[in-house]
Amino acid sequence: MTIELYDYVLSANCYKVRLLLSLLEVDHELRTVDFHPAREHRSEAFRRINPMGHIPVLVDDDVVLRDAHAILVYLAAAHDPTGRWYPTTDARVLGEMGQWVSFAEALMSSASAARLHVNLGYDLDVEAARRDAHALFRVLDDHLWFQEKAGRTWLCSPEHPTIADIAVFPDVVLSEEGGVSRLEYPAIRRWCDRVKAVPGFDVMPGVFGLGMS
Ligand SMILES: N[C@@H](CCC(=O)N[C@@H](CS)C(=O)NCC(=O)O)C(=O)O
């Protein structure tokens, strides 16, 4: 059976999943959810698929998963024969990936919230969201700068990207839409370009390939 992804094209969380599906070259079908303006994800019919009323949701045969990060873990474990996107043999790397996936969650209530306010009119304290996003971007930029100094190019220790990079990338690369500039974060900008250069990289509205912006 083909994998199905309940998806909304402008959702950063859905983009994470589409991006990994593309990088892994996994066949799939998109089931478009009219997130805005219809709020279909809150409908009774959709809540039968995900009682939390959130997208994305992935269906792979009898596996039905909600939560973008859980889906990234599953896809990498089930559909990446190289084992590189979610390496499980090194305790340190497992810890690092968990840490950056939690960081990605924090981006949702800051950079992503600011974008939802600007693009979809979500009623929230946008200045607080932007402030929180900048505090997180400072942490991320410092980390990536020290990684570069240590000869590393990705969020975690391996010399190749992992699901941690895919979890963090969308809300970072879309941040300007929420009024969060990346001008002050050169290491973040270099890392974004490295992610875009990974074979199989996919774009979404607002995210351009290398040399396209
Ligand atoms: N922890 C979940 C959260 C997903 C989430 O919040 N998705 C947004 C779309 S990007 C959503 O469905 N929000 C519901 C709403 O705003 O009503 C995940 O990572 O997938």
XYZ file of C-alpha atoms and ligand atoms in Angstrom:
233
model
C 0.000 0.000 0.000
C 1.198 3.523 -0.793
C 2.080 5.724 2.137
C -0.429 8.540 2.703
C 0.389 11.891 4.236
C -2.382 14.153 5.506
C -0.858 17.431 4.491
C -1.238 21.190 4.104
C 1.238 22.739 1.713
C 2.051 25.796 3.866
C 2.557 23.848 7.109
C 6.174 23.680 8.281
C 5.410 20.471 10.174
C 4.033 18.835 7.044
C 7.022 20.121 5.069
C 9.396 18.278 7.442
C 7.717 15.027 6.500
C 7.507 15.806 2.768
C 11.185 16.719 2.838
C 12.275 13.427 4.411
C 9.997 11.453 2.067
C 11.727 13.212 -0.818
C 15.242 12.670 0.564
C 14.478 8.979 1.082
C 12.750 8.722 -2.312
C 9.731 7.078 -0.706
C 6.600 6.876 -2.889
C 3.617 8.479 -1.220
C 0.330 10.209 -1.828
C -0.667 13.521 -0.318
C -4.132 13.843 1.201
C -4.690 17.578 1.289
C -6.335 18.923 4.440
C -7.984 22.348 4.044
C -6.249 23.777 7.098
C -6.988 27.383 6.201
C -9.549 28.782 5.942
C -11.801 25.713 6.327
C -10.057 24.347 9.478
C -10.757 20.837 8.221
C -8.214 19.468 10.730
C -10.718 20.318 13.487
C -13.629 18.537 11.774
C -15.256 15.433 13.203
C -14.175 13.445 10.152
C -10.511 14.428 10.528
C -10.562 13.837 14.287
C -11.353 10.210 13.517
C -7.904 10.129 11.863
C -6.180 12.273 14.506
C -8.172 13.008 17.666
C -5.620 15.764 18.453
C -6.875 17.738 15.433
C -3.350 18.337 14.115
C -1.535 17.735 10.875
C 0.589 15.982 9.694
C -0.641 12.410 9.947
C 1.109 9.539 8.177
C -0.559 6.272 7.219
C 1.736 3.413 6.198
C -0.342 0.271 5.886
C -1.512 -0.446 9.461
C 0.770 2.209 10.988
C -1.037 5.502 11.647
C 1.148 8.190 13.195
C 0.557 11.776 14.214
C 3.285 14.262 15.210
C 5.877 15.319 12.656
C 8.830 14.241 14.774
C 7.427 10.815 15.530
C 6.831 10.448 11.801
C 10.443 11.437 10.990
C 11.725 8.788 13.404
C 9.405 6.174 11.913
C 10.201 6.976 8.275
C 13.940 6.953 8.888
C 13.765 3.700 10.853
C 11.433 1.962 8.403
C 12.433 3.369 5.021
C 16.123 4.302 5.138
C 18.202 1.194 4.382
C 21.431 3.171 5.018
C 20.434 3.925 8.612
C 22.070 7.330 8.295
C 19.063 9.580 8.893
C 18.338 8.029 12.294
C 21.474 6.256 13.520
C 20.619 4.168 16.559
C 23.912 2.522 17.487
C 25.570 5.452 19.261
C 23.977 6.622 22.533
C 25.518 10.055 22.185
C 24.017 10.612 18.733
C 20.606 9.392 19.925
C 20.765 11.943 22.738
C 21.819 14.703 20.349
C 18.962 13.948 17.956
C 16.472 13.980 20.844
C 17.846 17.309 22.011
C 17.439 18.978 18.594
C 13.993 17.508 18.047
C 12.968 19.143 21.348
C 14.536 22.349 20.073
C 12.355 22.055 16.976
C 9.302 21.845 19.264
C 10.383 25.114 20.903
C 10.582 26.738 17.464
C 6.877 25.973 17.015
C 5.834 28.271 19.844
C 8.208 31.037 18.682
C 9.333 31.304 15.029
C 6.405 29.248 13.763
C 3.889 31.108 15.945
C 5.091 34.451 14.552
C 4.622 33.114 11.015
C 1.104 31.844 11.797
C 0.265 35.303 13.185
C 1.496 37.093 10.045
C 0.242 34.631 7.432
C -2.959 33.274 8.946
C -3.879 35.935 11.521
C -3.408 33.756 14.628
C -4.141 35.853 17.711
C -0.988 35.732 19.863
C 1.750 37.937 21.308
C 3.876 38.185 18.156
C 6.593 40.304 19.757
C 7.124 37.682 22.483
C 7.174 34.956 19.826
C 9.817 36.862 17.820
C 11.892 37.499 20.945
C 11.795 33.807 21.837
C 12.723 32.887 18.260
C 15.764 35.170 18.345
C 16.891 33.648 21.659
C 16.677 30.181 20.077
C 18.414 31.316 16.887
C 21.323 32.644 18.979
C 21.683 29.198 20.591
C 21.471 27.510 17.184
C 23.937 29.865 15.509
C 26.478 29.462 18.328
C 26.132 25.675 18.179
C 26.588 25.569 14.405
C 29.571 27.926 14.602
C 31.287 25.671 17.169
C 30.398 22.640 15.056
C 32.104 24.280 12.074
C 35.185 25.019 14.166
C 35.266 21.319 15.104
C 35.031 20.361 11.413
C 31.357 19.348 11.609
C 28.641 20.589 9.301
C 25.409 19.241 10.816
C 23.505 19.598 14.076
C 24.650 16.249 15.473
C 28.049 14.536 15.550
C 27.863 12.337 12.410
C 29.410 13.700 9.261
C 26.048 13.455 7.482
C 22.659 15.061 8.213
C 20.129 13.321 10.452
C 16.434 13.773 11.197
C 17.511 16.491 13.661
C 18.474 18.733 10.738
C 15.161 18.000 9.020
C 13.167 18.697 12.207
C 14.803 22.093 12.795
C 15.234 23.352 9.215
C 11.653 24.324 8.161
C 10.788 26.769 10.963
C 14.251 28.328 10.635
C 14.219 28.754 6.870
C 10.645 30.153 6.919
C 11.321 32.568 9.788
C 11.457 35.750 7.685
C 7.739 35.252 6.899
C 7.076 35.776 10.609
C 9.326 38.833 10.779
C 12.288 36.980 12.323
C 15.374 37.989 10.343
C 18.383 35.665 9.995
C 20.750 38.506 9.150
C 22.579 38.207 12.465
C 23.063 34.446 12.201
C 25.693 33.629 9.556
C 26.287 30.049 10.738
C 22.548 29.364 10.467
C 22.521 30.756 6.928
C 25.454 28.542 5.917
C 23.740 25.497 7.443
C 20.476 26.284 5.570
C 22.462 26.268 2.323
C 24.040 22.924 3.251
C 20.599 21.398 3.875
C 19.435 22.718 0.498
C 22.409 21.021 -1.170
C 21.503 17.531 0.108
C 20.533 15.305 -2.871
C 16.749 14.941 -3.026
C 16.088 18.265 -1.287
C 12.544 19.512 -1.891
C 11.120 23.031 -1.722
C 7.789 24.466 -0.572
C 6.203 27.902 -1.067
C 8.593 30.342 0.629
C 11.544 27.927 0.573
C 13.801 28.197 -2.447
C 16.470 25.842 -3.691
C 20.113 26.898 -3.780
C 20.634 29.775 -6.174
C 16.872 30.350 -6.551
C 16.415 33.141 -3.988
N 3.416 18.212 17.738
C 2.703 18.187 16.491
C 2.057 19.530 16.266
C 1.526 19.670 14.897
C 0.865 20.995 14.704
O 0.698 21.819 15.620
N 0.466 21.194 13.490
C -0.217 22.418 13.164
C -0.059 22.719 11.688
S 1.630 23.166 11.313
C -1.665 22.191 13.485
O -2.253 21.246 13.023
N -2.224 23.073 14.309
C -3.587 23.024 14.662
C -4.209 24.378 14.721
O -3.459 25.371 14.580
O -5.425 24.449 14.874
C 3.654 17.839 15.352
O 4.854 18.059 15.497
O 3.208 17.329 14.333
